[in-house]
Coordinates of C-alpha atoms in Angstrom, one line a residue:
X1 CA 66.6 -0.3 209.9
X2 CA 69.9 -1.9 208.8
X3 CA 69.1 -4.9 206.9
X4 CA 70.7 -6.9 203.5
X5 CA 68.3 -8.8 201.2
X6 CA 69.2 -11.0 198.7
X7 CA 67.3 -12.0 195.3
X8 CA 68.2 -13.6 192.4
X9 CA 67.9 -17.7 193.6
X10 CA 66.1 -20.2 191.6
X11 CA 66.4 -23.6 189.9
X12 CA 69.3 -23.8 187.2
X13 CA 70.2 -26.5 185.0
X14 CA 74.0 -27.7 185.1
X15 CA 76.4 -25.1 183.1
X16 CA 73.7 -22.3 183.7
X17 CA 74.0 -18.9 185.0
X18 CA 72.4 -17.3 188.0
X19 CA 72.8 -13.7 189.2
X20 CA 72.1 -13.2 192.8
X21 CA 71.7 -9.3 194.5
X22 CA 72.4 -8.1 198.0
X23 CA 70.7 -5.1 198.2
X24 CA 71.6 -3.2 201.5
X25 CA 69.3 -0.6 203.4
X26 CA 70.4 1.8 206.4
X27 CA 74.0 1.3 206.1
X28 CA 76.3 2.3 203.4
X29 CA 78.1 -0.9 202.0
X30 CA 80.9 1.5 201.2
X31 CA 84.5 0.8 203.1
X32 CA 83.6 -2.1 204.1
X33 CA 83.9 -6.4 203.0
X34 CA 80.6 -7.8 201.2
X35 CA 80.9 -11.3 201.4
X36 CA 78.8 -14.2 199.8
X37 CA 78.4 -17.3 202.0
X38 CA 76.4 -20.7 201.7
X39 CA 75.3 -23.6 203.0
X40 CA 74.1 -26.7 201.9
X41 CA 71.6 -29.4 203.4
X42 CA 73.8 -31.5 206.3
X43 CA 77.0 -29.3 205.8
X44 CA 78.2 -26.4 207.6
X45 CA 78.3 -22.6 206.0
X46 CA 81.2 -21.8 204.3
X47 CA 82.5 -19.0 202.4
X48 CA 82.4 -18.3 199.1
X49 CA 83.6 -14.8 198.0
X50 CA 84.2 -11.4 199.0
X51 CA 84.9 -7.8 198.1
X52 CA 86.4 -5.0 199.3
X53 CA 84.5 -2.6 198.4
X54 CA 87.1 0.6 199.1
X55 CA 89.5 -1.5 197.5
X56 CA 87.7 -2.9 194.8
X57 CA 89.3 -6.4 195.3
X58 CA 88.0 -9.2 194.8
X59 CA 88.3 -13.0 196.8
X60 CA 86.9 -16.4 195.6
X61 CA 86.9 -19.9 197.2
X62 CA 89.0 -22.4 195.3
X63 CA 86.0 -24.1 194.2
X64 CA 84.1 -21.4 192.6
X65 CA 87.5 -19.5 191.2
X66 CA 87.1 -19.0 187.8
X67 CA 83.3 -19.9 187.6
X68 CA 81.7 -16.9 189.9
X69 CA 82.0 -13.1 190.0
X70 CA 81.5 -10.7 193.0
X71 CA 80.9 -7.2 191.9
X72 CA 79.4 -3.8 193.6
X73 CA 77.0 -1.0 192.5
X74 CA 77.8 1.7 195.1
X75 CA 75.4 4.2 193.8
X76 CA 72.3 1.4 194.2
X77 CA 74.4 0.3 197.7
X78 CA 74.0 -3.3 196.0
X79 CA 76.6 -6.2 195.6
X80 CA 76.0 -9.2 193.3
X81 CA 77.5 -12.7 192.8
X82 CA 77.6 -13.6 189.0
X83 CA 77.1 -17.2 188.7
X84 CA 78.3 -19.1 185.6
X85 CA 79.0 -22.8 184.9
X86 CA 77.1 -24.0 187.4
X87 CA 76.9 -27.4 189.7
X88 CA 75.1 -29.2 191.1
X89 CA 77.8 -29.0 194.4
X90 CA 76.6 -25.1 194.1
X91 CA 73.1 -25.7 195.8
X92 CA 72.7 -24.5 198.7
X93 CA 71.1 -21.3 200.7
X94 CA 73.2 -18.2 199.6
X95 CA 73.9 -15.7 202.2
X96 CA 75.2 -12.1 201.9
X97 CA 77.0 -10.4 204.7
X98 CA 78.7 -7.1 205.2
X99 CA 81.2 -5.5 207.9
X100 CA 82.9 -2.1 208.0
X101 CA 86.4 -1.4 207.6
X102 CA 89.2 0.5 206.1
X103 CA 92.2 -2.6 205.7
X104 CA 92.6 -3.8 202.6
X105 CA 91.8 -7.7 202.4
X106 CA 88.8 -9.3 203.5
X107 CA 88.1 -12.2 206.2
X108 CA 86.6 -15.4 204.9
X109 CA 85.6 -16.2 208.4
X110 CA 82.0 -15.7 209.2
X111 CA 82.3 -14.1 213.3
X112 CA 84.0 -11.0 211.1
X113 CA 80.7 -10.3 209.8
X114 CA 78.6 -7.6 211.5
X115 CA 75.1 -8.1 209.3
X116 CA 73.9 -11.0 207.8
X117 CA 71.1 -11.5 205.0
X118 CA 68.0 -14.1 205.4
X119 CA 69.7 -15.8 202.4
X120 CA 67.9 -16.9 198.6
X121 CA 67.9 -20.7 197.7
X122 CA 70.1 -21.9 194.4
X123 CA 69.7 -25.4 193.2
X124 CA 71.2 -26.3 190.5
X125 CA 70.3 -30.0 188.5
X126 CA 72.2 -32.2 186.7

């Protein structure tokens, strides 16, 4: 069964530092774009990062840039969003999701991705 989990979500105080996991089973997350979305109560999912994980680059939303970190782990088939300095504007349900391909660059828009996560719940407090 092809699936992505995510763990790592919790309660953080302002400035903390969370590191969330999408773990990936069935599918290799090789040659492909792992992205991290979210969504927060009342407002519509947007994107927050992704990687390509042939290429190794890496894409941020202007309003984490600088703050979050999308890496990989191909030999646990795992990708994680290192969250540091963190606001409250960061809660929301985090979402991984994965689709195959062999371009360089990733899409930011969600209808590119092919599997989707059941997403892990950040809040962060002032």
């Amino acid at each position: 069964q092809e699936q992505l989990v995510e763990s790592g979500g919790g309660s953080v105080q302002a400035g903390g530092s969370l590191l969330l996991s999408c773990a990936a089973s069935g599918f290799t997350i090789r040659r492909a774009c792992m992205g991290w979305f979210r969504q927060a109560p009342g407002k519509e999912r947007e994107w927050v990062s992704s990687i390509n994980t042939g290429k190794g680059n890496t894409y941020y939303a202007d309003s984490v840039k600088g703050r979050f970190a999308i890496s990989q782990d191909n030999a646990k088939n795992t990708v994680y969003l290192q969250m540091n300095s963190a606001k409250p504007e960061d809660t929301a349900m985090y979402y991984c999701a994965f689709y195959a391909t062999i371009r360089d660059g990733c899409s930011t828009t969600q209808p590119a991705y092919t599997h989707w996560g059941q997403g892990t719940q950040v809040t962060v407090s002032s």
